[in-house]
XYZ file of N, CA, C and O in Angstrom:
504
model
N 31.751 21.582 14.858
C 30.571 21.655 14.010
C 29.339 21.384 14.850
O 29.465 20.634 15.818
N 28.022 21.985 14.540
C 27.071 21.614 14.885
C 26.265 20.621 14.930
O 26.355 19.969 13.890
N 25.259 20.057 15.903
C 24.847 18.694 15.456
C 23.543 18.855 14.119
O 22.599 19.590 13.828
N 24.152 17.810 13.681
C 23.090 17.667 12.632
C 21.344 17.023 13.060
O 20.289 17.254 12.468
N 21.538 16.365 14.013
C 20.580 15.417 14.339
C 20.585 14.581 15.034
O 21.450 13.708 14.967
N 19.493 14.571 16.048
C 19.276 13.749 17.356
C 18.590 12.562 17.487
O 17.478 12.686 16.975
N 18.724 11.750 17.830
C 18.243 10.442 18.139
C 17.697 9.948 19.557
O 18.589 9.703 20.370
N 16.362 9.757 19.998
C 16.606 9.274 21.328
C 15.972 8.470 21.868
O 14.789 8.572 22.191
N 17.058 7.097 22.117
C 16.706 5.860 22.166
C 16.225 5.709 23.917
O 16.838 6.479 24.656
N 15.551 5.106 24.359
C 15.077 4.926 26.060
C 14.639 3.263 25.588
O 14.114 2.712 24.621
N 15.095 2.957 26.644
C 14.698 1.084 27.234
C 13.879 1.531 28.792
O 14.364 1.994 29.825
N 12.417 1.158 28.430
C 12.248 0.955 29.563
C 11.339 -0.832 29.646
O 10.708 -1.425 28.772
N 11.565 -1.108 30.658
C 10.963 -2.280 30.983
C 10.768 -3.304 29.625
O 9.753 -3.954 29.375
N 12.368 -3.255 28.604
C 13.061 -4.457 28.201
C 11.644 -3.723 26.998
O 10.834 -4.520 26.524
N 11.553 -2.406 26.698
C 11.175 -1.942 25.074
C 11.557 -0.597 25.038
O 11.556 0.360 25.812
N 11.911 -0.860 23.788
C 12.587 -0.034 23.185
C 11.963 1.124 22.502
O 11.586 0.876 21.357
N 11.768 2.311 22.925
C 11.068 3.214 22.079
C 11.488 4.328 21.445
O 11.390 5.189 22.319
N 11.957 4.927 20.317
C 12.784 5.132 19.159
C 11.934 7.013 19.546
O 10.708 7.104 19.498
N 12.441 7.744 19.745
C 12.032 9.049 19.136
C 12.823 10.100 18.763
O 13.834 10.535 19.315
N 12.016 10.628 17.327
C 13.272 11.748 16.617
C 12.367 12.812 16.425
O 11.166 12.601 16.594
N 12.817 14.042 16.061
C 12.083 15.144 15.884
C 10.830 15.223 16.764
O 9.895 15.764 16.175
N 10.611 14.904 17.779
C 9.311 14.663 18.825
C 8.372 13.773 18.283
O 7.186 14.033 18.484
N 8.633 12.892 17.711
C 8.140 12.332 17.674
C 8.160 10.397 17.903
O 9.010 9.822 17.224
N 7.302 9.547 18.770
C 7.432 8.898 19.432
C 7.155 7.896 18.587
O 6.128 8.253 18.011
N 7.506 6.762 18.150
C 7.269 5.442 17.216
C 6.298 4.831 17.846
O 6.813 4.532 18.923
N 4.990 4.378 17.854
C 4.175 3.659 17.923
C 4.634 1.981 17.696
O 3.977 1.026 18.112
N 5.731 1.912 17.046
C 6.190 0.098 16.720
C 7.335 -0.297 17.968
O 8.394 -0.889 17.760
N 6.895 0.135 19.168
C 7.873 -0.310 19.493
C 8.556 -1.796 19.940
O 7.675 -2.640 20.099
N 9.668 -2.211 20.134
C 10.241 -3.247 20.042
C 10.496 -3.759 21.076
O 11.026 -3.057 21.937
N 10.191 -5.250 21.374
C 10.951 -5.935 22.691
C 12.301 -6.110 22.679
O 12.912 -6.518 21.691
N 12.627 -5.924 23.358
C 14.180 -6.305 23.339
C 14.549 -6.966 24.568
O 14.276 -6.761 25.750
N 15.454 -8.068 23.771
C 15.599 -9.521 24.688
C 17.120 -9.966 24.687
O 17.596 -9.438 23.682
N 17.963 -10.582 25.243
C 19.045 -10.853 25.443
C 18.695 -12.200 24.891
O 17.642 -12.833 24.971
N 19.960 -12.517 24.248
C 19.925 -13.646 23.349
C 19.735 -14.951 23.977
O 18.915 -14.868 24.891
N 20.075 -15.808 23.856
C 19.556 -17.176 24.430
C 20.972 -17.815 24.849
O 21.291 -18.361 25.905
N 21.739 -17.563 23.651
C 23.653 -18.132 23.722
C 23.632 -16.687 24.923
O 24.291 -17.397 25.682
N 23.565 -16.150 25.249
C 24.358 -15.195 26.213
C 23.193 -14.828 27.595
O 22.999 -13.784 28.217
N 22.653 -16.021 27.691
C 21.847 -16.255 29.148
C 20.583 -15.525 28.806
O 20.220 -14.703 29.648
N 19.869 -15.659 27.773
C 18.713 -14.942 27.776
C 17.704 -16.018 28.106
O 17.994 -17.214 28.139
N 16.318 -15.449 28.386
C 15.140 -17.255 28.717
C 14.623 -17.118 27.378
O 13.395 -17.188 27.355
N 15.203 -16.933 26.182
C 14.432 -17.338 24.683
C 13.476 -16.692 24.204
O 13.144 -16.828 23.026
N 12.773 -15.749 25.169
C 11.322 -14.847 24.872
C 11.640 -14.443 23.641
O 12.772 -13.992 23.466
N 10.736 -14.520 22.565
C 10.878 -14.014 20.912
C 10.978 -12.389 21.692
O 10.486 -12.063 22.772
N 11.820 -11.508 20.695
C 12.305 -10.354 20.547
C 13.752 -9.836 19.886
O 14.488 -10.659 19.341
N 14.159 -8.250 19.979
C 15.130 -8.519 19.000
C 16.187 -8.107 20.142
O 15.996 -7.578 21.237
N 17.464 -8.568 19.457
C 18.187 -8.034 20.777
C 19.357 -6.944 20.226
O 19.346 -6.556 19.058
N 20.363 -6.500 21.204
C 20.872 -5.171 20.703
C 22.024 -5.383 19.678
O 22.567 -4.462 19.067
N 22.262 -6.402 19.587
C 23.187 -6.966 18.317
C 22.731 -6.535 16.770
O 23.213 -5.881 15.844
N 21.123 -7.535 17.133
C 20.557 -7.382 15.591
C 20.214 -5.532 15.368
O 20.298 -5.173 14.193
N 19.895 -4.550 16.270
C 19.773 -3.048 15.956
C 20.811 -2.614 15.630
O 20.762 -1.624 14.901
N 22.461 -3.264 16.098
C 23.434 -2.384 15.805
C 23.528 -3.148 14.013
O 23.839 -2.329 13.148
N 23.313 -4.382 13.606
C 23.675 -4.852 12.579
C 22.436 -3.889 11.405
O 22.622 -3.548 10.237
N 21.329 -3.698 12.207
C 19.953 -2.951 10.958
C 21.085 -1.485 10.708
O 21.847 -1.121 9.812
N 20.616 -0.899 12.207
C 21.195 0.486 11.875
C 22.786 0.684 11.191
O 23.001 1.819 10.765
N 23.996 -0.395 11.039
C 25.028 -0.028 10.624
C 24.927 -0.386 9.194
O 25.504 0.296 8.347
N 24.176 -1.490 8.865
C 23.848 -1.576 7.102
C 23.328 -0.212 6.559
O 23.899 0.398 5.655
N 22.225 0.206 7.173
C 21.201 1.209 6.942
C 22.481 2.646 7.081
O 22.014 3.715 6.688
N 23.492 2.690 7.426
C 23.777 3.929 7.487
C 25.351 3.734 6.632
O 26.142 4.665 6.483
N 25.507 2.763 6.289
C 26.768 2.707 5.450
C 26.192 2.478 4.040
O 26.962 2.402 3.083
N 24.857 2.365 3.885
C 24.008 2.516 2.364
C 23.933 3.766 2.230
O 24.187 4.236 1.121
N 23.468 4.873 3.614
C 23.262 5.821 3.399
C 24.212 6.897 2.832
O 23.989 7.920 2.185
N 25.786 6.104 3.467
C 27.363 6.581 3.149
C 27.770 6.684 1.626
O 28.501 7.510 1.080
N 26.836 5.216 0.907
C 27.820 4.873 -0.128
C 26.682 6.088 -1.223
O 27.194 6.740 -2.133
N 25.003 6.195 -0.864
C 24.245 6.814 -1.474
C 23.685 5.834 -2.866
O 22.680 6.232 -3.455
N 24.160 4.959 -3.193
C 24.137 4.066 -4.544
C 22.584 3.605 -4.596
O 21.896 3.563 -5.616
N 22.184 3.274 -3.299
C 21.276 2.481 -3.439
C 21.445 0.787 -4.075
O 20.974 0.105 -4.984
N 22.553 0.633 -2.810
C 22.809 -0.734 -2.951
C 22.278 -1.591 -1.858
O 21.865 -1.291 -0.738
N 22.407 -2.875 -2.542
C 22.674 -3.877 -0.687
C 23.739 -3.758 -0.047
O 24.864 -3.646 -0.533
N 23.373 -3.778 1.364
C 24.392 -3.504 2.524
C 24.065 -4.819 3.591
O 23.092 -4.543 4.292
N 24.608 -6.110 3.870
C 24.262 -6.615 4.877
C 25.403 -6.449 5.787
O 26.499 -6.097 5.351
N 25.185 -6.697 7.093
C 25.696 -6.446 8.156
C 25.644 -7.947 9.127
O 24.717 -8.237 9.883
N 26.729 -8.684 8.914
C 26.851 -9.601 10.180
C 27.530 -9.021 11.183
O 28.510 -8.283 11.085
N 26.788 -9.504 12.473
C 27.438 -8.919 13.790
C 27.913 -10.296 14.737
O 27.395 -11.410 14.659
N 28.631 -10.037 15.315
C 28.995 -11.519 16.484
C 29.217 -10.869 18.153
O 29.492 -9.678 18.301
N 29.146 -11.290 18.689
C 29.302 -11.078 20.197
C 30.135 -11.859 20.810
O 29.579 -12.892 21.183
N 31.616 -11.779 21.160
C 32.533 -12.639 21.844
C 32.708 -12.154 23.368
O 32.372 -11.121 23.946
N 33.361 -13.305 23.778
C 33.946 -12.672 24.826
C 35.433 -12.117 25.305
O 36.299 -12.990 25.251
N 35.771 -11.131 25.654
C 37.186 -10.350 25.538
C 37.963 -11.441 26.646
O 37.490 -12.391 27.270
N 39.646 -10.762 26.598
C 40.362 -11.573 27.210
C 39.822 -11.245 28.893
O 39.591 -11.970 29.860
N 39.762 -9.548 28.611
C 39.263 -9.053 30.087
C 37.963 -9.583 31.125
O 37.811 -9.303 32.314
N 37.089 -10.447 30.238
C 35.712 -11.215 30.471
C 34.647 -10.178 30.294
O 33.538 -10.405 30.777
N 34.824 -9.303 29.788
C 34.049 -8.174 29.113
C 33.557 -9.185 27.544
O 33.779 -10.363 27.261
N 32.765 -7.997 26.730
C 32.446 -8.638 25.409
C 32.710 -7.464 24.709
O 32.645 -6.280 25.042
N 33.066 -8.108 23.518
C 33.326 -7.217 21.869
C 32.671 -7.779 20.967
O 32.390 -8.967 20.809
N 32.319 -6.443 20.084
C 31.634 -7.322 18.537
C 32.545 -7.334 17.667
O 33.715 -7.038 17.909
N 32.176 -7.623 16.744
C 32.683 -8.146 15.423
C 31.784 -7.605 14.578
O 30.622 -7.619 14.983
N 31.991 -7.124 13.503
C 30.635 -6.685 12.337
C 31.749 -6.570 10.806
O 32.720 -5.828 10.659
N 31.033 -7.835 9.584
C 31.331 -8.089 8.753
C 30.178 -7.133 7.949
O 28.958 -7.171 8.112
N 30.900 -6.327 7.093
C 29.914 -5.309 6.231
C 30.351 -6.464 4.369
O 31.384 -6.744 3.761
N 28.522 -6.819 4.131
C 28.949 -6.907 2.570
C 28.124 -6.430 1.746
O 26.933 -6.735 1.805
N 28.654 -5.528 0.753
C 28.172 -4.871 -0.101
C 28.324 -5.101 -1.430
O 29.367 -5.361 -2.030
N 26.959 -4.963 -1.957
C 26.829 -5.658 -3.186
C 26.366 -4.351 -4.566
O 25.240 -3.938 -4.840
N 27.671 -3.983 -5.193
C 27.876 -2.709 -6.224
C 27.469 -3.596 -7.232
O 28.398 -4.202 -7.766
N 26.209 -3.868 -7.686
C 25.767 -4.392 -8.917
C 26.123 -3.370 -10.223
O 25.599 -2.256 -10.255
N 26.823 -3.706 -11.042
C 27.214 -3.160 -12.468
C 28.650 -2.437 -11.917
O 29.579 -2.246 -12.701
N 28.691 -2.245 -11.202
C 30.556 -1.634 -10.761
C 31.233 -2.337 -11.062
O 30.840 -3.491 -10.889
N 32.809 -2.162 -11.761
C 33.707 -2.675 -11.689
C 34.146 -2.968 -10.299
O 33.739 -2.169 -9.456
N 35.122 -4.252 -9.760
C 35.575 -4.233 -8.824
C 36.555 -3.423 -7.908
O 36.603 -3.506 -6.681
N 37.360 -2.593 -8.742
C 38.415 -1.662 -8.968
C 37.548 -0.396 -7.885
O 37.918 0.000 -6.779
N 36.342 0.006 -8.653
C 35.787 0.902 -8.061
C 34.805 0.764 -7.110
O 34.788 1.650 -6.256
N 34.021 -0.066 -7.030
C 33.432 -0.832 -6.245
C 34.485 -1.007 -4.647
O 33.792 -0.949 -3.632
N 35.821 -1.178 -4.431
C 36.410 -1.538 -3.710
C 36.666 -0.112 -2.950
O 36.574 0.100 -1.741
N 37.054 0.920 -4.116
C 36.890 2.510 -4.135
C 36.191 3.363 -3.361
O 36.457 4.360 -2.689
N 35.031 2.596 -3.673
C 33.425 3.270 -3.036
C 33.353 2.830 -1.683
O 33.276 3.726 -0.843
N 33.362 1.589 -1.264
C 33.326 1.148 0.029
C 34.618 1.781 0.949
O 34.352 2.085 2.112
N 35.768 1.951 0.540
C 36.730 2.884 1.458
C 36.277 4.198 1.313
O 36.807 4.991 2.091
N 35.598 4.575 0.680
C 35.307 6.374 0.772
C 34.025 6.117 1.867
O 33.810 7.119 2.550
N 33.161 4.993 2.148
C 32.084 5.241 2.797
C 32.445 4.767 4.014
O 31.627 5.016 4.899
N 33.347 4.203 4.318
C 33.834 3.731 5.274
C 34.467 4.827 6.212
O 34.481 4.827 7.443
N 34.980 5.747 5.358
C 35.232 7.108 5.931
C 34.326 7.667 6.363
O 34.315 7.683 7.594
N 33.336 8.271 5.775
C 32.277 8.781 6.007
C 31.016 8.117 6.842
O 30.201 8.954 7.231
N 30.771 6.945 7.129
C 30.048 6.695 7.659
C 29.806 6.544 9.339
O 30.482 5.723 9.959
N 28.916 7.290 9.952
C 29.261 7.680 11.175
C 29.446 6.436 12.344
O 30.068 6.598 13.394
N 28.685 4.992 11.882
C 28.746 3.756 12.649
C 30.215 3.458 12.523
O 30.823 3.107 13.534
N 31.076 3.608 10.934
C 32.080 3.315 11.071
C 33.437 3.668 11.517
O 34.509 3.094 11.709
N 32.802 5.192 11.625
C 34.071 6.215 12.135
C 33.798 5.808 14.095
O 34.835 5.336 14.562
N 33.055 5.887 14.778
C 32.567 5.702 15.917
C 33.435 4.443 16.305
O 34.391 4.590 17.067
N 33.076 3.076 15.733
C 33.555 2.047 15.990
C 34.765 1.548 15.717
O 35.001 0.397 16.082
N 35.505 2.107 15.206
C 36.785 2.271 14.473
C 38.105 2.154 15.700
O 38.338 2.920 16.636
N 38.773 0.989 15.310
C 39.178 0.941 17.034
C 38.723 -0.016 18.177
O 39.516 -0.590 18.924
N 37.431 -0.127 18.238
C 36.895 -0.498 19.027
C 36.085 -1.951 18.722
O 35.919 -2.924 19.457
N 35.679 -1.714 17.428
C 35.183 -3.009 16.671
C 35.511 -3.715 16.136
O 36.516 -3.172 15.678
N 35.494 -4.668 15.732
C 36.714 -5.595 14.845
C 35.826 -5.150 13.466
O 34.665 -5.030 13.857
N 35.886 -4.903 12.250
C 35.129 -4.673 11.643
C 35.783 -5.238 10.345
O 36.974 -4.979 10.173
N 35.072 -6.041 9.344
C 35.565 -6.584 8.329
C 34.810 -5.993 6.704
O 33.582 -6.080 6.727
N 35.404 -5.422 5.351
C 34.502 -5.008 4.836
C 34.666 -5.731 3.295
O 33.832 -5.508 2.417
């Protein structure tokens, strides 16, 4: 299949500047390595908290409801001394039964491209 749509992220000199359809974001973001994982504390966001925005933001986009989606993320360290995340998805189906509600989140879980990508690779809890 064809691509639907491009994204293109560049770090230069520790910011982050976001451009889609040619066009370049004016907000762009510092991005800082955390403080627990040897960062010097400089306020900014780091690449944990973008994967936790963008994977809420695109498993809302999965379920279509127009629900809440939060996204906890964690950063460990592997047996290999490499690192893995962790990302706890919770979603909140206000007026759904639980039955279907439980329904909805495995159909978006399918469909959602953060979750099909990471699948395997992430520890992912929903």
């Amino acid at each position: 299949m064809g691509q639907l749509y491009k994204l293109v992220e560049h770090l230069s000199r520790r910011v982050l500047v976001i451009q889609w359809e040619g066009m370049i974001s004016h907000e762009a973001t510092n991005v800082r390595m955390p403080k627990a994982l040897g960062g010097n504390g400089e306020e900014g966001t780091n690449p944990e908290q973008l994967f936790a925005a963008g994977y809420a933001a695109c498993y809302d986009s999965a379920l279509n409801l127009g629900t809440d989606v939060t996204a906890h993320v964690s950063i460990s360290k592997a047996f290999d001394g490499g690192f893995e995340l962790a990302a706890q998805l919770h979603v909140n189906l206000d007026g759904v039964e639980r039955d279907q509600a439980e329904e909805l989140v495995r159909a978006a879980d399918g469909v959602c491209p953060y979750s099909r990508v990471t699948r395997g690779y992430v520890i992912i809890a929903l």
